[in-house]
Tab-separated table of C-alpha atoms and ligand atoms in Angstrom:
chain	number	residue	atom	x	y	z
A	1	MET	CA	1.247	-8.796	17.763
A	2	SER	CA	2.941	-11.779	16.212
A	3	PHE	CA	0.678	-14.445	14.878
A	4	LEU	CA	3.236	-16.823	13.516
A	5	ALA	CA	1.785	-20.297	13.919
A	6	ALA	CA	3.660	-22.893	15.929
A	7	GLY	CA	5.771	-25.036	13.666
A	8	VAL	CA	5.962	-22.431	10.882
A	9	THR	CA	9.481	-21.673	9.745
A	10	PRO	CA	10.207	-17.964	10.130
A	11	PHE	CA	11.116	-15.835	7.108
A	12	SER	CA	14.392	-17.051	5.730
A	13	ALA	CA	16.444	-14.315	4.145
A	14	SER	CA	18.543	-16.821	2.229
A	15	ALA	CA	15.614	-17.665	-0.047
A	16	GLN	CA	15.532	-14.081	-1.319
A	17	SER	CA	17.878	-11.848	-3.236
A	18	PRO	CA	21.557	-11.737	-2.356
A	19	LEU	CA	21.508	-7.949	-2.920
A	20	SER	CA	21.303	-5.839	0.213
A	21	PHE	CA	19.775	-2.409	0.727
A	22	PRO	CA	20.238	-0.059	3.673
A	23	GLY	CA	18.036	-1.005	6.636
A	24	LYS	CA	16.416	-3.923	4.793
A	25	ARG	CA	16.357	-7.664	5.151
A	26	SER	CA	16.530	-9.473	1.839
A	27	LEU	CA	13.462	-8.599	-0.184
A	28	MET	CA	12.423	-9.500	-3.727
A	29	VAL	CA	14.230	-7.086	-6.035
A	30	HIS	CA	12.232	-5.790	-9.023
A	31	SER	CA	14.628	-2.923	-9.684
A	32	GLU	CA	17.928	-2.223	-8.041
A	33	PHE	CA	18.173	1.456	-8.980
A	34	PRO	CA	15.866	3.124	-8.158
A	35	GLU	CA	14.928	0.506	-5.562
A	36	ASP	CA	11.669	-1.374	-6.080
A	37	LEU	CA	11.562	-4.091	-3.444
A	38	GLU	CA	8.778	-6.505	-2.589
A	39	THR	CA	8.042	-8.232	0.716
A	40	PRO	CA	7.936	-12.029	0.302
A	41	VAL	CA	4.667	-13.534	1.550
A	42	GLU	CA	6.446	-15.641	4.196
A	43	ALA	CA	7.773	-12.442	5.818
A	44	PHE	CA	4.271	-11.209	6.737
A	45	ASP	CA	4.082	-12.596	10.251
A	46	SER	CA	2.735	-9.659	12.267
A	47	TRP	CA	-0.032	-7.039	12.051
A	48	ILE	CA	2.640	-4.309	11.925
A	49	THR	CA	5.088	-4.786	9.082
A	50	PRO	CA	8.563	-4.035	10.477
A	51	ASN	CA	10.558	-1.308	8.738
A	52	ASP	CA	13.251	-3.738	7.609
A	53	THR	CA	10.653	-5.861	5.813
A	54	PHE	CA	8.443	-3.112	4.316
A	55	PHE	CA	8.221	-2.951	0.510
A	56	VAL	CA	9.752	-0.025	-1.413
A	57	ARG	CA	8.570	1.757	-4.553
A	58	GLN	CA	10.201	4.745	-6.171
A	59	HIS	CA	10.242	6.061	-9.700
A	60	LEU	CA	13.406	8.117	-9.434
A	61	PRO	CA	16.785	7.883	-7.757
A	62	ARG	CA	16.406	8.184	-4.010
A	63	PRO	CA	17.486	11.631	-2.735
A	64	LYS	CA	19.562	12.109	0.409
A	65	VAL	CA	18.021	14.837	2.515
A	66	ALA	CA	20.060	16.295	5.395
A	67	ALA	CA	17.877	16.908	8.455
A	68	ALA	CA	19.419	20.343	9.074
A	69	ALA	CA	18.821	21.525	5.491
A	70	TYR	CA	15.253	20.187	5.248
A	71	ARG	CA	12.367	22.600	4.618
A	72	LEU	CA	8.703	22.088	3.821
A	73	LYS	CA	7.612	25.079	1.737
A	74	VAL	CA	3.904	25.907	1.627
A	75	SER	CA	2.803	28.435	-0.993
A	76	GLY	CA	0.043	29.270	-3.493
A	77	MET	CA	-3.458	30.148	-2.247
A	78	VAL	CA	-2.391	30.847	1.341
A	79	SER	CA	-2.295	34.054	3.388
A	80	SER	CA	1.015	33.174	5.143
A	81	PRO	CA	3.443	31.128	3.048
A	82	LEU	CA	5.504	28.784	5.230
A	83	ASP	CA	9.075	27.540	5.213
A	84	LEU	CA	9.016	24.866	7.918
A	85	SER	CA	12.177	23.233	9.240
A	86	LEU	CA	12.166	19.742	10.717
A	87	ASP	CA	12.276	21.357	14.146
A	88	ASN	CA	9.244	23.513	13.310
A	89	LEU	CA	7.340	20.366	12.294
A	90	ARG	CA	8.439	18.502	15.438
A	91	LYS	CA	7.131	21.360	17.607
A	92	MET	CA	3.635	21.144	16.112
A	93	PRO	CA	1.098	18.721	17.698
A	94	GLN	CA	2.025	15.123	16.781
A	95	VAL	CA	-0.556	12.415	16.093
A	96	LYS	CA	-0.261	8.668	15.501
A	97	VAL	CA	-2.104	7.024	12.612
A	98	ALA	CA	-1.888	3.334	11.759
A	99	ALA	CA	-2.552	2.672	8.077
A	100	THR	CA	-1.956	0.078	5.391
A	101	LEU	CA	0.078	1.223	2.390
A	102	GLU	CA	-0.401	-0.667	-0.877
A	103	CYS	CA	1.000	0.123	-4.306
A	104	ALA	CA	-1.747	0.452	-6.936
A	105	GLY	CA	0.201	-2.023	-9.093
A	106	ASN	CA	0.372	-4.754	-6.412
A	107	GLY	CA	-0.498	-8.082	-8.092
A	108	ARG	CA	0.024	-6.757	-11.644
A	109	SER	CA	1.917	-9.931	-12.614
A	110	TYR	CA	-1.324	-11.962	-12.344
A	111	PHE	CA	-3.297	-10.066	-15.008
A	112	ARG	CA	-3.906	-11.931	-18.271
A	113	PRO	CA	-3.103	-10.728	-20.890
A	114	LYS	CA	0.116	-9.761	-19.164
A	115	LEU	CA	1.017	-6.100	-18.842
A	116	PRO	CA	4.223	-4.092	-18.880
A	117	GLY	CA	5.315	-2.428	-15.639
A	118	LEU	CA	6.679	-3.789	-12.376
A	119	GLN	CA	5.670	-7.430	-12.001
A	120	TRP	CA	4.574	-7.266	-8.369
A	121	THR	CA	3.166	-10.452	-6.894
A	122	LYS	CA	1.405	-10.137	-3.514
A	123	GLY	CA	3.849	-8.175	-1.401
A	124	ALA	CA	3.732	-4.494	-2.476
A	125	ILE	CA	1.865	-3.818	0.755
A	126	GLY	CA	2.551	-3.265	4.443
A	127	ASN	CA	0.921	-1.918	7.583
A	128	ALA	CA	2.675	0.578	9.852
A	129	GLU	CA	2.094	3.087	12.601
A	130	TRP	CA	2.974	6.556	11.388
A	131	ARG	CA	3.497	9.657	13.539
A	132	GLY	CA	3.600	13.262	12.501
A	133	VAL	CA	1.668	16.463	11.878
A	134	ARG	CA	-1.879	16.782	10.579
A	135	LEU	CA	-2.172	18.426	7.172
A	136	THR	CA	-5.114	20.439	8.525
A	137	ASP	CA	-2.796	22.027	11.107
A	138	ILE	CA	-0.292	22.960	8.390
A	139	LEU	CA	-3.022	24.337	6.136
A	140	LYS	CA	-4.503	26.363	9.026
A	141	LYS	CA	-1.096	27.783	9.919
A	142	ALA	CA	-0.622	28.830	6.295
A	143	GLY	CA	-4.133	30.290	6.054
A	144	ALA	CA	-5.215	28.213	3.056
A	145	ALA	CA	-7.950	29.969	1.054
A	146	THR	CA	-11.401	28.405	1.251
A	147	ALA	CA	-11.577	28.488	-2.562
A	148	ALA	CA	-8.521	26.203	-2.801
A	149	ARG	CA	-9.335	22.723	-4.075
A	150	TYR	CA	-6.021	20.845	-4.187
A	151	GLY	CA	-2.721	20.440	-2.443
A	152	ASN	CA	-0.029	19.775	-5.074
A	153	PHE	CA	2.875	17.928	-3.441
A	154	ASN	CA	6.448	17.455	-4.579
A	155	GLY	CA	9.290	15.535	-2.934
A	156	ALA	CA	13.052	15.991	-3.017
A	157	ASP	CA	13.500	13.423	-5.798
A	158	VAL	CA	13.861	15.069	-9.209
A	159	GLY	CA	13.069	14.012	-12.775
A	160	ALA	CA	15.857	12.028	-14.435
A	161	GLY	CA	16.274	11.303	-18.159
A	162	LYS	CA	12.837	10.615	-19.612
A	163	THR	CA	11.226	10.095	-16.200
A	164	PRO	CA	9.461	13.279	-15.078
A	165	ASP	CA	9.359	14.693	-11.550
A	166	PHE	CA	6.987	12.880	-9.197
A	167	ILE	CA	4.260	15.400	-8.241
A	168	ARG	CA	0.865	14.396	-6.867
A	169	SER	CA	-2.317	16.356	-6.209
A	170	ILE	CA	-4.697	15.562	-3.394
A	171	PRO	CA	-8.139	17.160	-3.068
A	172	MET	CA	-8.798	19.337	-0.018
A	173	ARG	CA	-11.595	17.050	1.183
A	174	LYS	CA	-8.970	14.344	1.836
A	175	LEU	CA	-6.346	16.739	3.191
A	176	MET	CA	-8.806	18.129	5.735
A	177	LEU	CA	-9.344	14.702	7.349
A	178	GLU	CA	-7.651	14.267	10.725
A	179	SER	CA	-5.983	11.061	9.508
A	180	THR	CA	-4.030	12.663	6.634
A	181	ILE	CA	-0.604	13.577	7.998
A	182	VAL	CA	2.972	14.484	7.191
A	183	ALA	CA	4.773	11.632	8.953
A	184	LEU	CA	8.167	12.022	10.586
A	185	GLU	CA	8.181	8.526	12.123
A	186	MET	CA	7.409	4.985	11.009
A	187	ASN	CA	6.864	2.284	13.638
A	188	GLY	CA	8.456	4.362	16.395
A	189	GLU	CA	11.625	5.294	14.473
A	190	PRO	CA	12.520	8.345	12.392
A	191	LEU	CA	11.361	7.647	8.830
A	192	PRO	CA	13.985	5.489	7.139
A	193	GLU	CA	15.680	7.279	4.232
A	194	ILE	CA	14.263	4.772	1.745
A	195	HIS	CA	10.712	5.507	3.003
A	196	GLY	CA	11.029	9.286	2.680
A	197	PHE	CA	13.254	10.726	5.426
A	198	PRO	CA	12.644	13.172	6.949
A	199	ALA	CA	8.953	13.603	5.998
A	200	ARG	CA	6.330	11.917	3.846
A	201	LEU	CA	2.594	12.032	3.293
A	202	ILE	CA	0.285	9.444	4.845
A	203	VAL	CA	-3.017	9.290	2.971
A	204	PRO	CA	-4.862	6.456	4.739
A	205	GLY	CA	-7.216	4.362	2.646
A	206	TRP	CA	-5.738	5.566	-0.661
A	207	ASP	CA	-3.224	3.694	-2.814
A	208	GLY	CA	0.477	4.421	-2.347
A	209	ALA	CA	0.882	6.901	-5.219
A	210	SER	CA	-0.491	9.738	-3.031
A	211	TRP	CA	1.901	9.004	-0.169
A	212	VAL	CA	4.625	11.398	-1.406
A	213	LYS	CA	8.032	10.655	0.120
A	214	TRP	CA	10.717	13.257	0.984
A	215	VAL	CA	7.877	15.810	0.733
A	216	ASN	CA	9.294	19.355	0.672
A	217	ASP	CA	6.858	21.433	-1.350
A	218	LEU	CA	3.101	22.014	-1.067
A	219	LYS	CA	1.360	24.348	-3.476
A	220	VAL	CA	-2.220	25.126	-2.536
A	221	ASP	CA	-4.197	25.668	-5.722
A	222	GLU	CA	-7.611	25.562	-7.322
A	223	LYS	CA	-6.261	23.196	-9.983
A	224	PRO	CA	-4.420	19.876	-9.727
A	225	ASP	CA	-0.929	19.432	-11.164
A	226	SER	CA	-0.961	18.697	-14.910
A	227	GLY	CA	2.287	16.668	-14.945
A	228	PHE	CA	2.609	12.987	-15.852
A	229	TYR	CA	2.174	11.447	-12.407
A	230	PHE	CA	-1.196	13.071	-11.781
A	231	GLY	CA	-2.400	13.953	-15.286
A	232	THR	CA	-1.690	10.549	-16.892
A	233	ALA	CA	-0.374	7.868	-14.550
A	234	TYR	CA	-2.277	6.241	-11.667
A	235	ARG	CA	-5.590	6.496	-13.500
A	236	TYR	CA	-8.188	3.781	-13.983
A	237	PRO	CA	-10.856	3.409	-16.717
A	238	LYS	CA	-14.367	4.696	-15.876
A	239	TYR	CA	-15.905	1.636	-17.536
A	240	ALA	CA	-14.922	-2.034	-17.856
A	241	VAL	CA	-12.679	-2.414	-20.912
A	242	GLY	CA	-12.367	-6.221	-20.859
A	243	PRO	CA	-9.114	-8.188	-21.112
A	244	GLY	CA	-6.743	-6.569	-23.613
A	245	GLY	CA	-9.092	-3.584	-24.116
A	246	ALA	CA	-8.261	0.123	-24.201
A	247	ALA	CA	-9.745	3.309	-22.794
A	248	ARG	CA	-9.505	6.855	-24.162
A	249	PRO	CA	-7.280	9.121	-22.018
A	250	GLU	CA	-10.322	11.301	-21.161
A	251	ASP	CA	-12.050	8.202	-19.747
A	252	MET	CA	-9.278	7.474	-17.268
A	253	GLU	CA	-10.047	8.645	-13.716
A	254	VAL	CA	-7.676	9.436	-10.884
A	255	LEU	CA	-7.290	6.518	-8.480
A	256	GLU	CA	-8.614	7.182	-5.004
A	257	GLY	CA	-9.242	4.506	-2.408
A	258	MET	CA	-8.299	0.839	-2.577
A	259	ALA	CA	-9.976	-2.410	-3.591
A	260	VAL	CA	-11.392	-4.998	-1.165
A	261	LYS	CA	-8.832	-7.769	-0.920
A	262	SER	CA	-7.389	-10.615	1.135
A	263	PHE	CA	-4.484	-13.020	0.884
A	264	PHE	CA	-3.081	-16.014	2.731
A	265	THR	CA	0.177	-15.773	4.634
A	266	ARG	CA	0.129	-19.300	6.178
A	267	PRO	CA	0.510	-22.008	5.088
A	268	ALA	CA	2.841	-21.207	2.209
A	269	ASP	CA	1.557	-21.825	-1.297
A	270	GLN	CA	2.545	-25.315	-2.524
A	271	SER	CA	3.735	-26.391	0.916
A	272	LYS	CA	3.436	-29.872	2.363
A	273	VAL	CA	1.535	-30.099	5.650
A	274	LYS	CA	1.075	-32.972	8.063
A	275	ALA	CA	-2.320	-34.622	8.545
A	276	GLY	CA	-4.423	-32.935	11.267
A	277	PRO	CA	-5.729	-29.374	11.696
A	278	VAL	CA	-4.023	-26.786	9.505
A	279	ASN	CA	-3.857	-23.236	10.855
A	280	VAL	CA	-4.745	-20.968	7.931
A	281	GLN	CA	-3.971	-17.230	8.294
A	282	GLY	CA	-3.881	-14.057	6.294
A	283	PHE	CA	-4.802	-10.389	5.966
A	284	ALA	CA	-7.772	-8.537	4.483
A	285	TRP	CA	-8.209	-4.804	3.805
A	286	ALA	CA	-10.519	-2.430	1.960
A	287	GLY	CA	-9.006	1.089	1.880
A	288	GLU	CA	-11.436	3.587	3.391
A	289	HIS	CA	-13.978	0.842	4.174
A	290	ARG	CA	-13.936	-1.813	6.904
A	291	VAL	CA	-13.477	-5.517	6.294
A	292	THR	CA	-16.662	-7.183	7.555
A	293	ARG	CA	-16.144	-10.768	6.457
A	294	VAL	CA	-13.560	-13.189	5.093
A	295	GLU	CA	-14.709	-16.530	3.703
A	296	ILE	CA	-12.537	-19.528	3.026
A	297	SER	CA	-13.031	-22.321	0.550
A	298	THR	CA	-11.016	-25.515	0.878
A	299	ASP	CA	-12.293	-27.053	-2.348
A	300	GLY	CA	-11.145	-24.483	-4.897
A	301	GLY	CA	-14.173	-22.180	-4.618
A	302	GLY	CA	-17.106	-24.601	-4.331
A	303	LYS	CA	-18.207	-24.186	-0.700
A	304	TRP	CA	-17.354	-21.243	1.544
A	305	GLN	CA	-17.099	-20.900	5.347
A	306	ASP	CA	-16.469	-17.837	7.515
A	307	ALA	CA	-12.965	-17.222	8.828
A	308	ARG	CA	-12.446	-15.690	12.272
A	309	LEU	CA	-11.521	-12.021	11.961
A	310	GLY	CA	-8.853	-10.456	14.180
A	311	THR	CA	-10.051	-8.192	16.991
A	312	GLN	CA	-7.811	-5.364	15.761
A	313	ASN	CA	-10.355	-3.572	13.585
A	314	ILE	CA	-8.816	-0.171	13.006
A	315	PRO	CA	-9.838	2.216	10.211
A	316	PHE	CA	-7.513	2.165	7.170
A	317	CYS	CA	-5.674	-0.936	8.432
A	318	TRP	CA	-5.690	-4.493	7.313
A	319	ARG	CA	-7.312	-7.112	9.512
A	320	THR	CA	-5.994	-10.567	10.296
A	321	PHE	CA	-8.093	-13.663	9.624
A	322	GLN	CA	-7.709	-17.232	10.837
A	323	PHE	CA	-9.329	-20.510	9.926
A	324	SER	CA	-8.727	-24.025	11.158
A	325	PHE	CA	-8.933	-26.588	8.368
A	326	THR	CA	-8.922	-30.308	9.099
A	327	PRO	CA	-8.381	-32.041	5.753
A	328	PRO	CA	-10.649	-35.112	5.520
A	329	LYS	CA	-7.927	-37.157	3.826
A	330	PRO	CA	-4.405	-36.820	2.399
A	331	GLY	CA	-4.028	-35.156	-0.981
A	332	HIS	CA	-3.901	-31.777	-2.685
A	333	TYR	CA	-6.278	-28.980	-1.643
A	334	VAL	CA	-6.887	-25.573	-3.222
A	335	LEU	CA	-7.669	-22.954	-0.573
A	336	CYS	CA	-9.348	-19.652	-1.530
A	337	SER	CA	-9.990	-16.497	0.500
A	338	ARG	CA	-12.654	-13.906	-0.272
A	339	ALA	CA	-13.165	-10.625	1.630
A	340	THR	CA	-16.295	-8.447	1.905
A	341	ASP	CA	-16.319	-4.826	3.113
A	342	SER	CA	-18.666	-2.402	4.872
A	343	SER	CA	-19.738	-0.887	1.537
A	344	GLY	CA	-20.865	-4.309	0.273
A	345	ARG	CA	-17.943	-4.909	-2.089
A	346	VAL	CA	-16.885	-8.543	-2.443
A	347	GLN	CA	-13.497	-9.692	-3.675
A	348	PRO	CA	-14.103	-10.946	-7.227
A	349	ILE	CA	-13.095	-14.283	-8.762
A	350	GLU	CA	-11.212	-12.311	-11.405
A	351	ALA	CA	-10.043	-8.710	-10.908
A	352	PRO	CA	-11.170	-6.433	-13.770
A	353	TRP	CA	-8.373	-6.244	-16.328
A	354	ASN	CA	-7.311	-2.660	-16.997
A	355	PRO	CA	-4.560	-1.218	-19.246
A	356	PRO	CA	-2.213	0.062	-16.501
A	357	GLY	CA	-2.667	-3.112	-14.407
A	358	TYR	CA	-3.888	-1.496	-11.191
A	359	LEU	CA	-5.973	-2.758	-8.240
A	360	TRP	CA	-5.542	-6.484	-8.813
A	361	ASN	CA	-7.780	-8.090	-6.187
A	362	SER	CA	-8.848	-11.537	-7.404
A	363	ILE	CA	-9.696	-13.991	-4.615
A	364	ASP	CA	-6.473	-15.495	-3.289
A	365	ARG	CA	-5.719	-19.137	-4.109
A	366	ILE	CA	-3.033	-21.375	-2.677
A	367	GLY	CA	-2.400	-25.095	-2.981
A	368	ILE	CA	-1.351	-27.375	-0.127
A	369	MET	CA	-0.334	-31.016	-0.140
A	370	VAL	CA	-1.600	-32.905	2.924
A	371	GLU	CA	0.638	-35.838	3.698
A	372	GLY	CA	-0.696	-39.257	4.605
B	1	MTE	N1	7.180	9.680	-3.430
B	1	MTE	C1	8.156	10.157	-4.199
B	1	MTE	N2	8.700	11.346	-3.890
B	1	MTE	N3	8.596	9.476	-5.313
B	1	MTE	C2	8.040	8.260	-5.653
B	1	MTE	O1	8.451	7.663	-6.661
B	1	MTE	N4	6.356	6.545	-5.124
B	1	MTE	C3	5.003	6.407	-4.588
B	1	MTE	C4	4.930	6.799	-3.118
B	1	MTE	N5	5.635	8.032	-2.891
B	1	MTE	C5	6.998	7.735	-4.851
B	1	MTE	C6	6.606	8.488	-3.713
B	1	MTE	C7	4.450	5.084	-4.738
B	1	MTE	S1	3.923	4.683	-6.312
B	1	MTE	C8	4.280	4.226	-3.683
B	1	MTE	S2	3.484	2.747	-3.871
B	1	MTE	C9	4.766	4.559	-2.337
B	1	MTE	O2	5.494	5.771	-2.334
B	1	MTE	C10	5.649	3.469	-1.780
B	1	MTE	O3	6.102	3.814	-0.498
B	1	MTE	P1	7.278	3.006	0.185
B	1	MTE	O4	8.441	2.967	-0.738
B	1	MTE	O5	7.558	3.727	1.457
B	1	MTE	O6	6.748	1.621	0.453
């Protein structure tokens, strides 16, 4: 479904980076090698984010995996260890799951004091339809022990220099959900290489760190992996530390789920618009919860009115919102959006500052200049 408003200029590649990456339109380049690419806000013009526009995040050089050589090994606390080829996976029952993927660090550049790490703005997010095999089916086939508590997942990318291997642990309670899958397709195409060809994890409602790409190894265990990417990184303080504060390593908890959040896609921030009704649009999401409300302020946060929510209200997916604003007179207006979810969470004025700079979800603010 495209919801590009009439009169809105479509995404112009020329405004972005001159660098090109396989299968991608021009995106914002945070790192060229390994590729860390952000989707510019003006490119978000449909509920499904096309593959050529979808953001990319990887810690290590991207591996090339030949389809014929690919295997998913399943070992550890299982009665029948598996060595599944791509064909074996394709012959298992396939399911489709739509889900929004967001990097935990999305929006990090807005925290004050500023933080090291990738300076994502708003576009380390996208929504896609994934197709593949349920983890429960794989675990059943392998005869996973009932005492097992974690699946420890590795992908074909390997540690390089000082950067360790990317290994993530996911608790069984999440792996046993019907929506957690090993995807072989993204938006009706084989997974693009840059998004994990031939197979990656889809962990709907959780931040992107769990969505292991090029996944080729699953160890079923009673303990999680103790390496850097599960033992240290992608953790969030148990208590508010305040701007510039610190938390002891033992008080950092593994990130699960996502924040409640919304942002504007139209009109563009700092754009000039003609007098008359302005069609305001955007997306809102809340991880494992549902978005129940989006409110808009046209006076910088003073008064709030309900936006109209899109009818596509699918678990784990973002929801569109629309609002028609008729500016009373020419001049500059600050528009804000604020989402609420089914668990009662409300998007805050200021996202809680935290040392790694995760889960930035302050209310969105854009400025527009209404011409006379
Ligand atoms: N999987 C592997 N093997 N290596 C990685 O570095 N990065 C993770 C995840 N899966 C990563 C990975 C992170 S932090 C994110 S946000 C998502 O992939 C990004 O997925 P995308 O590049 O398909 O958008």
